[in-house]
């Protein structure tokens, strides 16, 4: 088997770089033709993935975080090549959704000995993502993580950034459309996810599945600082479904609109736009070694996308 390893050496505070010899040694146990390449600049992983597709690799293995995985997927998404994910980043939410172990050797073995499964492939404004997009408060939290707390790592970095953002965020009026259902409100955040967690384990959409053919949406209205502080532990634990100012929805065709530019995070990368248009390609990304329980083909064929339904 011809394997391309795409490694972000600074992911997870250098975790991938430290794991490099272990990853290579583990792969050699499977008599693989291994080609490892490290990223050197932003979006380099996309370029590497594109070249790997053209070179005819049998498997692309990512050693990095959600951002690196995102870049790789944007370089290979339209090609039927399996993707393997090692848990080497800051948040690792997509790896967690795949039930990947944190140990790199165990991760390699799970990938190489595992089956190929299919997960949903997501798009926003024609850009692929695998885990989550969060607009508003969430986007500014991600901005602060990337510009002050990235060296802390995981959920701790996310929570520190939340408390910093509490005192600077200004709510924006948004129009959210989910499969024809229209809501207009002053927004704290709108999180559209494929996986159940973001921010290193925050259970923002606890019922989300990565292969069910639906986006999960958490829409939170404007809250004051005290309300946010009280709400936060419930969101971390996934117990916020019944909060008055929070709606959890499922849908396939989603739009978020605002008269003012919104910060939003896309698998951890911070961007800005007035309109976010989401689309879904059900079970269109091949994953090798994931241990999540797949949704049945029958269930997927029976889901209805004509209107949103509450989770």
PDB file of C-alpha atoms in Angstrom:
ATOM      1  CA  UNK A   1       0.000   0.000   0.000  1.00  0.00           C
ATOM      2  CA  UNK A   2       1.259   3.448  -0.961  1.00  0.00           C
ATOM      3  CA  UNK A   3       0.631   5.819   1.968  1.00  0.00           C
ATOM      4  CA  UNK A   4       1.022   9.600   2.018  1.00  0.00           C
ATOM      5  CA  UNK A   5       1.473  11.057   5.508  1.00  0.00           C
ATOM      6  CA  UNK A   6       0.721  14.786   5.724  1.00  0.00           C
ATOM      7  CA  UNK A   7       2.085  16.159   8.988  1.00  0.00           C
ATOM      8  CA  UNK A   8       1.672  19.583  10.547  1.00  0.00           C
ATOM      9  CA  UNK A   9       4.799  19.790  12.735  1.00  0.00           C
ATOM     10  CA  UNK A  10       3.407  22.572  14.938  1.00  0.00           C
ATOM     11  CA  UNK A  11      -0.037  21.010  15.493  1.00  0.00           C
ATOM     12  CA  UNK A  12      -0.939  20.336  19.102  1.00  0.00           C
ATOM     13  CA  UNK A  13       2.035  22.330  20.399  1.00  0.00           C
ATOM     14  CA  UNK A  14       4.412  20.077  18.467  1.00  0.00           C
ATOM     15  CA  UNK A  15       2.664  16.804  19.338  1.00  0.00           C
ATOM     16  CA  UNK A  16       2.747  15.602  15.732  1.00  0.00           C
ATOM     17  CA  UNK A  17       6.465  16.288  15.396  1.00  0.00           C
ATOM     18  CA  UNK A  18       7.193  14.369  18.593  1.00  0.00           C
ATOM     19  CA  UNK A  19       5.125  11.444  17.327  1.00  0.00           C
ATOM     20  CA  UNK A  20       6.825  11.360  13.911  1.00  0.00           C
ATOM     21  CA  UNK A  21       9.284   8.480  14.575  1.00  0.00           C
ATOM     22  CA  UNK A  22       6.545   6.435  16.265  1.00  0.00           C
ATOM     23  CA  UNK A  23       4.175   6.933  13.337  1.00  0.00           C
ATOM     24  CA  UNK A  24       6.786   5.940  10.762  1.00  0.00           C
ATOM     25  CA  UNK A  25       7.870   2.890  12.750  1.00  0.00           C
ATOM     26  CA  UNK A  26       4.276   1.727  13.159  1.00  0.00           C
ATOM     27  CA  UNK A  27       3.540   2.121   9.443  1.00  0.00           C
ATOM     28  CA  UNK A  28       6.595   0.093   8.476  1.00  0.00           C
ATOM     29  CA  UNK A  29       5.119  -2.849  10.410  1.00  0.00           C
ATOM     30  CA  UNK A  30       2.510  -3.046   7.637  1.00  0.00           C
ATOM     31  CA  UNK A  31       5.061  -3.116   4.812  1.00  0.00           C
ATOM     32  CA  UNK A  32       3.812   0.214   3.455  1.00  0.00           C
ATOM     33  CA  UNK A  33       5.463   2.442   0.891  1.00  0.00           C
ATOM     34  CA  UNK A  34       5.409   5.527   3.128  1.00  0.00           C
ATOM     35  CA  UNK A  35       5.960   9.089   1.929  1.00  0.00           C
ATOM     36  CA  UNK A  36       5.861  11.704   4.712  1.00  0.00           C
ATOM     37  CA  UNK A  37       5.694  15.419   4.001  1.00  0.00           C
ATOM     38  CA  UNK A  38       5.482  18.237   6.543  1.00  0.00           C
ATOM     39  CA  UNK A  39       3.484  21.406   6.006  1.00  0.00           C
ATOM     40  CA  UNK A  40       5.521  24.601   5.812  1.00  0.00           C
ATOM     41  CA  UNK A  41       2.941  27.375   5.430  1.00  0.00           C
ATOM     42  CA  UNK A  42      -0.820  28.046   5.588  1.00  0.00           C
ATOM     43  CA  UNK A  43      -2.871  25.891   3.183  1.00  0.00           C
ATOM     44  CA  UNK A  44       0.209  23.844   2.259  1.00  0.00           C
ATOM     45  CA  UNK A  45      -1.656  20.685   3.311  1.00  0.00           C
ATOM     46  CA  UNK A  46      -4.216  21.292   0.545  1.00  0.00           C
ATOM     47  CA  UNK A  47      -1.469  21.473  -2.055  1.00  0.00           C
ATOM     48  CA  UNK A  48       0.201  18.318  -0.715  1.00  0.00           C
ATOM     49  CA  UNK A  49      -3.114  16.436  -0.802  1.00  0.00           C
ATOM     50  CA  UNK A  50      -3.792  17.494  -4.390  1.00  0.00           C
ATOM     51  CA  UNK A  51      -0.384  16.209  -5.471  1.00  0.00           C
ATOM     52  CA  UNK A  52      -0.915  12.963  -3.536  1.00  0.00           C
ATOM     53  CA  UNK A  53      -4.152  12.353  -5.438  1.00  0.00           C
ATOM     54  CA  UNK A  54      -2.411  12.859  -8.780  1.00  0.00           C
ATOM     55  CA  UNK A  55       0.453  10.576  -7.698  1.00  0.00           C
ATOM     56  CA  UNK A  56      -1.954   7.696  -7.087  1.00  0.00           C
ATOM     57  CA  UNK A  57      -1.567   7.120  -3.346  1.00  0.00           C
ATOM     58  CA  UNK A  58      -3.835   4.470  -1.823  1.00  0.00           C
ATOM     59  CA  UNK A  59      -4.272   6.209   1.544  1.00  0.00           C
ATOM     60  CA  UNK A  60      -3.754   9.723   2.865  1.00  0.00           C
ATOM     61  CA  UNK A  61      -2.974   9.886   6.565  1.00  0.00           C
ATOM     62  CA  UNK A  62      -3.173  13.195   8.445  1.00  0.00           C
ATOM     63  CA  UNK A  63      -1.069  13.903  11.525  1.00  0.00           C
ATOM     64  CA  UNK A  64      -2.461  17.214  12.726  1.00  0.00           C
ATOM     65  CA  UNK A  65      -5.538  18.878  14.142  1.00  0.00           C
ATOM     66  CA  UNK A  66      -8.949  19.778  12.746  1.00  0.00           C
ATOM     67  CA  UNK A  67      -7.474  22.658  10.727  1.00  0.00           C
ATOM     68  CA  UNK A  68      -4.940  20.410   9.006  1.00  0.00           C
ATOM     69  CA  UNK A  69      -7.625  17.795   8.320  1.00  0.00           C
ATOM     70  CA  UNK A  70      -9.774  20.544   6.803  1.00  0.00           C
ATOM     71  CA  UNK A  71      -6.997  21.600   4.443  1.00  0.00           C
ATOM     72  CA  UNK A  72      -6.323  18.012   3.374  1.00  0.00           C
ATOM     73  CA  UNK A  73     -10.009  17.346   2.700  1.00  0.00           C
ATOM     74  CA  UNK A  74     -10.187  20.480   0.557  1.00  0.00           C
ATOM     75  CA  UNK A  75      -7.392  19.022  -1.549  1.00  0.00           C
ATOM     76  CA  UNK A  76      -8.796  15.506  -1.979  1.00  0.00           C
ATOM     77  CA  UNK A  77     -12.545  15.611  -1.312  1.00  0.00           C
ATOM     78  CA  UNK A  78     -13.684  14.917  -4.867  1.00  0.00           C
ATOM     79  CA  UNK A  79     -11.519  11.812  -5.201  1.00  0.00           C
ATOM     80  CA  UNK A  80     -12.286   8.306  -3.855  1.00  0.00           C
ATOM     81  CA  UNK A  81      -9.174   7.964  -1.700  1.00  0.00           C
ATOM     82  CA  UNK A  82      -9.543   6.905   1.960  1.00  0.00           C
ATOM     83  CA  UNK A  83      -8.450   9.289   4.689  1.00  0.00           C
ATOM     84  CA  UNK A  84      -6.868   8.252   7.981  1.00  0.00           C
ATOM     85  CA  UNK A  85      -6.760  10.648  10.932  1.00  0.00           C
ATOM     86  CA  UNK A  86      -4.256  10.655  13.784  1.00  0.00           C
ATOM     87  CA  UNK A  87      -5.017  12.551  16.996  1.00  0.00           C
ATOM     88  CA  UNK A  88      -2.249  15.185  16.924  1.00  0.00           C
ATOM     89  CA  UNK A  89      -3.973  18.575  17.162  1.00  0.00           C
ATOM     90  CA  UNK A  90      -5.245  21.057  19.730  1.00  0.00           C
ATOM     91  CA  UNK A  91      -8.944  20.199  19.724  1.00  0.00           C
ATOM     92  CA  UNK A  92      -9.123  16.878  17.845  1.00  0.00           C
ATOM     93  CA  UNK A  93     -12.914  16.985  17.560  1.00  0.00           C
ATOM     94  CA  UNK A  94     -13.089  15.144  14.242  1.00  0.00           C
ATOM     95  CA  UNK A  95     -10.686  12.474  15.493  1.00  0.00           C
ATOM     96  CA  UNK A  96     -12.872  12.111  18.591  1.00  0.00           C
ATOM     97  CA  UNK A  97     -15.961  11.660  16.403  1.00  0.00           C
ATOM     98  CA  UNK A  98     -14.124   8.848  14.613  1.00  0.00           C
ATOM     99  CA  UNK A  99     -13.235   7.276  18.004  1.00  0.00           C
ATOM    100  CA  UNK A 100      -9.515   7.524  17.287  1.00  0.00           C
ATOM    101  CA  UNK A 101      -7.088   6.829  20.170  1.00  0.00           C
ATOM    102  CA  UNK A 102      -4.724   9.550  21.366  1.00  0.00           C
ATOM    103  CA  UNK A 103      -1.700   7.265  21.224  1.00  0.00           C
ATOM    104  CA  UNK A 104      -0.098   7.587  17.736  1.00  0.00           C
ATOM    105  CA  UNK A 105       0.966   3.939  17.486  1.00  0.00           C
ATOM    106  CA  UNK A 106      -2.517   2.735  18.450  1.00  0.00           C
ATOM    107  CA  UNK A 107      -3.929   5.227  15.940  1.00  0.00           C
ATOM    108  CA  UNK A 108      -1.801   3.880  13.092  1.00  0.00           C
ATOM    109  CA  UNK A 109      -2.792   0.309  13.925  1.00  0.00           C
ATOM    110  CA  UNK A 110      -6.473   1.176  14.098  1.00  0.00           C
ATOM    111  CA  UNK A 111      -6.265   2.848  10.691  1.00  0.00           C
ATOM    112  CA  UNK A 112      -4.242   0.148   8.969  1.00  0.00           C
ATOM    113  CA  UNK A 113      -6.312  -2.731  10.361  1.00  0.00           C
ATOM    114  CA  UNK A 114      -9.668  -0.960  10.190  1.00  0.00           C
ATOM    115  CA  UNK A 115     -12.419  -0.939   7.608  1.00  0.00           C
ATOM    116  CA  UNK A 116     -13.313   1.859   5.218  1.00  0.00           C
ATOM    117  CA  UNK A 117     -16.499   3.741   6.124  1.00  0.00           C
ATOM    118  CA  UNK A 118     -18.291   6.795   4.768  1.00  0.00           C
ATOM    119  CA  UNK A 119     -19.044  10.085   6.538  1.00  0.00           C
ATOM    120  CA  UNK A 120     -20.853  13.223   5.458  1.00  0.00           C
ATOM    121  CA  UNK A 121     -18.922  15.914   3.637  1.00  0.00           C
ATOM    122  CA  UNK A 122     -19.947  19.483   4.410  1.00  0.00           C
ATOM    123  CA  UNK A 123     -19.601  22.772   2.555  1.00  0.00           C
ATOM    124  CA  UNK A 124     -20.001  26.423   3.458  1.00  0.00           C
ATOM    125  CA  UNK A 125     -19.596  29.059   0.743  1.00  0.00           C
ATOM    126  CA  UNK A 126     -18.090  26.315  -1.468  1.00  0.00           C
ATOM    127  CA  UNK A 127     -15.413  25.451   1.106  1.00  0.00           C
ATOM    128  CA  UNK A 128     -15.374  21.921   2.558  1.00  0.00           C
ATOM    129  CA  UNK A 129     -15.345  21.258   6.289  1.00  0.00           C
ATOM    130  CA  UNK A 130     -15.506  18.097   8.381  1.00  0.00           C
ATOM    131  CA  UNK A 131     -16.393  19.104  11.930  1.00  0.00           C
ATOM    132  CA  UNK A 132     -17.927  22.519  12.590  1.00  0.00           C
ATOM    133  CA  UNK A 133     -18.648  26.097  11.625  1.00  0.00           C
ATOM    134  CA  UNK A 134     -19.496  28.587  14.353  1.00  0.00           C
ATOM    135  CA  UNK A 135     -20.614  32.153  13.592  1.00  0.00           C
ATOM    136  CA  UNK A 136     -20.753  35.166  15.889  1.00  0.00           C
ATOM    137  CA  UNK A 137     -19.515  34.726  19.447  1.00  0.00           C
ATOM    138  CA  UNK A 138     -17.970  31.402  18.495  1.00  0.00           C
ATOM    139  CA  UNK A 139     -16.021  32.960  15.629  1.00  0.00           C
ATOM    140  CA  UNK A 140     -14.580  35.617  17.905  1.00  0.00           C
ATOM    141  CA  UNK A 141     -13.699  32.970  20.497  1.00  0.00           C
ATOM    142  CA  UNK A 142     -11.773  31.077  17.813  1.00  0.00           C
ATOM    143  CA  UNK A 143     -10.064  34.314  16.775  1.00  0.00           C
ATOM    144  CA  UNK A 144      -8.888  34.838  20.356  1.00  0.00           C
ATOM    145  CA  UNK A 145      -7.742  31.204  20.637  1.00  0.00           C
ATOM    146  CA  UNK A 146      -5.603  31.615  17.531  1.00  0.00           C
ATOM    147  CA  UNK A 147      -4.224  34.936  18.726  1.00  0.00           C
ATOM    148  CA  UNK A 148      -3.431  34.269  22.346  1.00  0.00           C
ATOM    149  CA  UNK A 149      -4.340  30.841  23.697  1.00  0.00           C
ATOM    150  CA  UNK A 150      -3.243  28.330  21.021  1.00  0.00           C
ATOM    151  CA  UNK A 151      -0.251  27.251  23.123  1.00  0.00           C
ATOM    152  CA  UNK A 152      -2.589  26.280  25.979  1.00  0.00           C
ATOM    153  CA  UNK A 153      -4.428  23.650  23.960  1.00  0.00           C
ATOM    154  CA  UNK A 154      -7.759  21.820  24.006  1.00  0.00           C
ATOM    155  CA  UNK A 155     -10.842  22.832  25.951  1.00  0.00           C
ATOM    156  CA  UNK A 156      -8.782  24.991  28.337  1.00  0.00           C
ATOM    157  CA  UNK A 157      -7.785  27.293  25.467  1.00  0.00           C
ATOM    158  CA  UNK A 158     -11.416  27.500  24.358  1.00  0.00           C
ATOM    159  CA  UNK A 159     -12.734  28.359  27.831  1.00  0.00           C
ATOM    160  CA  UNK A 160     -10.055  31.005  28.441  1.00  0.00           C
ATOM    161  CA  UNK A 161     -10.965  32.604  25.134  1.00  0.00           C
ATOM    162  CA  UNK A 162     -14.674  32.496  26.024  1.00  0.00           C
ATOM    163  CA  UNK A 163     -14.082  34.562  29.143  1.00  0.00           C
ATOM    164  CA  UNK A 164     -11.986  37.066  27.208  1.00  0.00           C
ATOM    165  CA  UNK A 165     -14.655  37.378  24.501  1.00  0.00           C
ATOM    166  CA  UNK A 166     -17.444  37.874  27.060  1.00  0.00           C
ATOM    167  CA  UNK A 167     -16.402  41.489  27.559  1.00  0.00           C
ATOM    168  CA  UNK A 168     -15.944  42.464  23.908  1.00  0.00           C
ATOM    169  CA  UNK A 169     -18.592  40.652  21.872  1.00  0.00           C
ATOM    170  CA  UNK A 170     -21.479  42.611  20.350  1.00  0.00           C
ATOM    171  CA  UNK A 171     -24.517  40.567  19.316  1.00  0.00           C
ATOM    172  CA  UNK A 172     -25.614  40.814  15.678  1.00  0.00           C
ATOM    173  CA  UNK A 173     -29.074  40.391  14.203  1.00  0.00           C
ATOM    174  CA  UNK A 174     -29.070  37.324  11.951  1.00  0.00           C
ATOM    175  CA  UNK A 175     -31.504  35.550   9.671  1.00  0.00           C
ATOM    176  CA  UNK A 176     -31.180  31.778   9.994  1.00  0.00           C
ATOM    177  CA  UNK A 177     -32.896  29.540   7.442  1.00  0.00           C
ATOM    178  CA  UNK A 178     -32.969  25.765   8.017  1.00  0.00           C
ATOM    179  CA  UNK A 179     -34.717  23.783   5.256  1.00  0.00           C
ATOM    180  CA  UNK A 180     -37.233  26.582   4.743  1.00  0.00           C
ATOM    181  CA  UNK A 181     -37.761  27.399   8.427  1.00  0.00           C
ATOM    182  CA  UNK A 182     -36.811  31.079   8.911  1.00  0.00           C
ATOM    183  CA  UNK A 183     -35.752  32.638  12.218  1.00  0.00           C
ATOM    184  CA  UNK A 184     -34.580  36.218  12.805  1.00  0.00           C
ATOM    185  CA  UNK A 185     -33.003  37.085  16.143  1.00  0.00           C
ATOM    186  CA  UNK A 186     -30.189  38.901  17.897  1.00  0.00           C
ATOM    187  CA  UNK A 187     -27.605  36.159  17.888  1.00  0.00           C
ATOM    188  CA  UNK A 188     -25.090  35.069  20.457  1.00  0.00           C
ATOM    189  CA  UNK A 189     -23.947  32.265  18.157  1.00  0.00           C
ATOM    190  CA  UNK A 190     -25.001  29.909  15.409  1.00  0.00           C
ATOM    191  CA  UNK A 191     -23.048  26.644  15.330  1.00  0.00           C
ATOM    192  CA  UNK A 192     -23.536  24.337  12.346  1.00  0.00           C
ATOM    193  CA  UNK A 193     -21.788  21.030  12.937  1.00  0.00           C
ATOM    194  CA  UNK A 194     -21.189  17.595  11.514  1.00  0.00           C
ATOM    195  CA  UNK A 195     -19.678  16.232  14.735  1.00  0.00           C
ATOM    196  CA  UNK A 196     -21.231  16.537  18.189  1.00  0.00           C
ATOM    197  CA  UNK A 197     -18.377  18.541  19.735  1.00  0.00           C
ATOM    198  CA  UNK A 198     -16.130  21.473  18.988  1.00  0.00           C
ATOM    199  CA  UNK A 199     -13.554  23.492  20.895  1.00  0.00           C
ATOM    200  CA  UNK A 200     -11.829  20.357  22.171  1.00  0.00           C
ATOM    201  CA  UNK A 201     -14.896  18.551  23.517  1.00  0.00           C
ATOM    202  CA  UNK A 202     -17.659  21.159  23.961  1.00  0.00           C
ATOM    203  CA  UNK A 203     -20.907  19.221  23.301  1.00  0.00           C
ATOM    204  CA  UNK A 204     -22.615  21.970  21.336  1.00  0.00           C
ATOM    205  CA  UNK A 205     -24.787  19.569  19.292  1.00  0.00           C
ATOM    206  CA  UNK A 206     -24.856  16.412  21.417  1.00  0.00           C
ATOM    207  CA  UNK A 207     -27.077  14.402  19.051  1.00  0.00           C
ATOM    208  CA  UNK A 208     -25.020  15.063  15.916  1.00  0.00           C
ATOM    209  CA  UNK A 209     -23.739  12.129  13.856  1.00  0.00           C
ATOM    210  CA  UNK A 210     -21.057  12.409  11.204  1.00  0.00           C
ATOM    211  CA  UNK A 211     -22.841  10.092   8.765  1.00  0.00           C
ATOM    212  CA  UNK A 212     -26.586  10.704   9.168  1.00  0.00           C
ATOM    213  CA  UNK A 213     -27.076  13.064   6.221  1.00  0.00           C
ATOM    214  CA  UNK A 214     -27.930  16.076   8.398  1.00  0.00           C
ATOM    215  CA  UNK A 215     -26.280  19.166   9.767  1.00  0.00           C
ATOM    216  CA  UNK A 216     -26.956  19.856  13.437  1.00  0.00           C
ATOM    217  CA  UNK A 217     -27.552  23.486  14.363  1.00  0.00           C
ATOM    218  CA  UNK A 218     -27.285  25.237  17.718  1.00  0.00           C
ATOM    219  CA  UNK A 219     -28.826  28.721  17.575  1.00  0.00           C
ATOM    220  CA  UNK A 220     -28.439  30.845  20.703  1.00  0.00           C
ATOM    221  CA  UNK A 221     -30.073  34.236  21.206  1.00  0.00           C
ATOM    222  CA  UNK A 222     -28.321  37.230  22.733  1.00  0.00           C
ATOM    223  CA  UNK A 223     -27.477  36.739  26.421  1.00  0.00           C
ATOM    224  CA  UNK A 224     -25.941  38.942  29.068  1.00  0.00           C
ATOM    225  CA  UNK A 225     -22.648  38.007  30.699  1.00  0.00           C
ATOM    226  CA  UNK A 226     -24.284  36.303  33.692  1.00  0.00           C
ATOM    227  CA  UNK A 227     -26.546  34.229  31.421  1.00  0.00           C
ATOM    228  CA  UNK A 228     -23.563  33.117  29.327  1.00  0.00           C
ATOM    229  CA  UNK A 229     -21.585  32.125  32.414  1.00  0.00           C
ATOM    230  CA  UNK A 230     -24.541  30.089  33.718  1.00  0.00           C
ATOM    231  CA  UNK A 231     -25.156  28.519  30.305  1.00  0.00           C
ATOM    232  CA  UNK A 232     -21.555  27.551  29.575  1.00  0.00           C
ATOM    233  CA  UNK A 233     -21.290  24.493  31.886  1.00  0.00           C
ATOM    234  CA  UNK A 234     -24.515  23.133  30.379  1.00  0.00           C
ATOM    235  CA  UNK A 235     -23.139  23.502  26.834  1.00  0.00           C
ATOM    236  CA  UNK A 236     -19.856  21.837  27.800  1.00  0.00           C
ATOM    237  CA  UNK A 237     -21.814  18.853  29.133  1.00  0.00           C
ATOM    238  CA  UNK A 238     -24.417  18.841  26.332  1.00  0.00           C
ATOM    239  CA  UNK A 239     -27.309  19.644  28.681  1.00  0.00           C
ATOM    240  CA  UNK A 240     -28.518  22.881  27.060  1.00  0.00           C
ATOM    241  CA  UNK A 241     -31.383  21.473  24.944  1.00  0.00           C
ATOM    242  CA  UNK A 242     -34.115  22.949  27.133  1.00  0.00           C
ATOM    243  CA  UNK A 243     -32.707  26.439  27.639  1.00  0.00           C
ATOM    244  CA  UNK A 244     -35.207  29.143  26.642  1.00  0.00           C
ATOM    245  CA  UNK A 245     -32.746  31.067  24.472  1.00  0.00           C
ATOM    246  CA  UNK A 246     -31.273  28.033  22.695  1.00  0.00           C
ATOM    247  CA  UNK A 247     -32.679  26.084  19.735  1.00  0.00           C
ATOM    248  CA  UNK A 248     -31.245  22.793  18.484  1.00  0.00           C
ATOM    249  CA  UNK A 249     -32.218  21.893  14.915  1.00  0.00           C
ATOM    250  CA  UNK A 250     -31.379  19.438  12.151  1.00  0.00           C
ATOM    251  CA  UNK A 251     -31.352  20.223   8.441  1.00  0.00           C
ATOM    252  CA  UNK A 252     -29.542  19.988   5.144  1.00  0.00           C
ATOM    253  CA  UNK A 253     -30.021  23.345   3.422  1.00  0.00           C
ATOM    254  CA  UNK A 254     -28.902  26.113   5.772  1.00  0.00           C
ATOM    255  CA  UNK A 255     -28.201  29.830   5.383  1.00  0.00           C
ATOM    256  CA  UNK A 256     -26.976  32.370   7.942  1.00  0.00           C
ATOM    257  CA  UNK A 257     -27.315  36.032   6.923  1.00  0.00           C
ATOM    258  CA  UNK A 258     -26.387  39.313   8.604  1.00  0.00           C
ATOM    259  CA  UNK A 259     -26.231  42.968   7.573  1.00  0.00           C
ATOM    260  CA  UNK A 260     -22.851  43.153   9.282  1.00  0.00           C
ATOM    261  CA  UNK A 261     -19.844  40.910   8.625  1.00  0.00           C
ATOM    262  CA  UNK A 262     -19.677  37.977  11.036  1.00  0.00           C
ATOM    263  CA  UNK A 263     -16.572  36.300  12.333  1.00  0.00           C
ATOM    264  CA  UNK A 264     -16.931  32.565  11.886  1.00  0.00           C
ATOM    265  CA  UNK A 265     -14.666  29.620  12.525  1.00  0.00           C
ATOM    266  CA  UNK A 266     -14.399  26.791  10.030  1.00  0.00           C
ATOM    267  CA  UNK A 267     -12.763  23.776  11.685  1.00  0.00           C
ATOM    268  CA  UNK A 268     -10.838  26.313  13.777  1.00  0.00           C
ATOM    269  CA  UNK A 269      -9.827  28.664  10.956  1.00  0.00           C
ATOM    270  CA  UNK A 270     -11.232  32.183  11.418  1.00  0.00           C
ATOM    271  CA  UNK A 271     -12.956  33.882   8.467  1.00  0.00           C
ATOM    272  CA  UNK A 272     -15.479  36.704   7.971  1.00  0.00           C
ATOM    273  CA  UNK A 273     -18.556  37.124   5.764  1.00  0.00           C
ATOM    274  CA  UNK A 274     -22.119  38.465   5.719  1.00  0.00           C
ATOM    275  CA  UNK A 275     -23.736  35.332   4.295  1.00  0.00           C
ATOM    276  CA  UNK A 276     -22.942  31.678   4.984  1.00  0.00           C
ATOM    277  CA  UNK A 277     -24.555  29.106   2.683  1.00  0.00           C
ATOM    278  CA  UNK A 278     -24.278  25.474   3.754  1.00  0.00           C
ATOM    279  CA  UNK A 279     -24.721  22.333   1.684  1.00  0.00           C
ATOM    280  CA  UNK A 280     -24.245  18.657   2.485  1.00  0.00           C
ATOM    281  CA  UNK A 281     -22.921  15.675   0.539  1.00  0.00           C
ATOM    282  CA  UNK A 282     -24.169  12.647   2.529  1.00  0.00           C
ATOM    283  CA  UNK A 283     -21.635   9.860   3.093  1.00  0.00           C
ATOM    284  CA  UNK A 284     -19.228  11.240   0.493  1.00  0.00           C
ATOM    285  CA  UNK A 285     -15.911  11.111   2.380  1.00  0.00           C
ATOM    286  CA  UNK A 286     -14.085   7.792   2.784  1.00  0.00           C
ATOM    287  CA  UNK A 287     -12.555   7.211   6.226  1.00  0.00           C
ATOM    288  CA  UNK A 288     -10.257   4.332   7.158  1.00  0.00           C
ATOM    289  CA  UNK A 289     -10.155   3.037  10.713  1.00  0.00           C
ATOM    290  CA  UNK A 290     -13.013   4.964  12.294  1.00  0.00           C
ATOM    291  CA  UNK A 291     -14.782   3.052  15.083  1.00  0.00           C
ATOM    292  CA  UNK A 292     -18.034   5.009  15.241  1.00  0.00           C
ATOM    293  CA  UNK A 293     -21.262   3.038  14.825  1.00  0.00           C
ATOM    294  CA  UNK A 294     -22.465   3.775  11.276  1.00  0.00           C
ATOM    295  CA  UNK A 295     -26.018   4.816  10.528  1.00  0.00           C
ATOM    296  CA  UNK A 296     -27.778   2.242   8.365  1.00  0.00           C
ATOM    297  CA  UNK A 297     -28.235   2.849   4.643  1.00  0.00           C
ATOM    298  CA  UNK A 298     -31.970   2.352   5.144  1.00  0.00           C
ATOM    299  CA  UNK A 299     -32.104   5.068   7.785  1.00  0.00           C
ATOM    300  CA  UNK A 300     -30.188   7.455   5.547  1.00  0.00           C
ATOM    301  CA  UNK A 301     -32.553   6.857   2.624  1.00  0.00           C
ATOM    302  CA  UNK A 302     -35.578   7.528   4.821  1.00  0.00           C
ATOM    303  CA  UNK A 303     -34.530  10.916   6.181  1.00  0.00           C
ATOM    304  CA  UNK A 304     -36.526  13.853   4.914  1.00  0.00           C
ATOM    305  CA  UNK A 305     -34.861  17.131   4.005  1.00  0.00           C
ATOM    306  CA  UNK A 306     -37.931  19.158   3.072  1.00  0.00           C
ATOM    307  CA  UNK A 307     -38.197  20.821   6.465  1.00  0.00           C
ATOM    308  CA  UNK A 308     -36.126  21.208   9.578  1.00  0.00           C
ATOM    309  CA  UNK A 309     -37.012  19.239  12.632  1.00  0.00           C
ATOM    310  CA  UNK A 310     -35.974  19.949  16.167  1.00  0.00           C
ATOM    311  CA  UNK A 311     -33.424  17.555  17.653  1.00  0.00           C
TER     312      UNK A 311
END
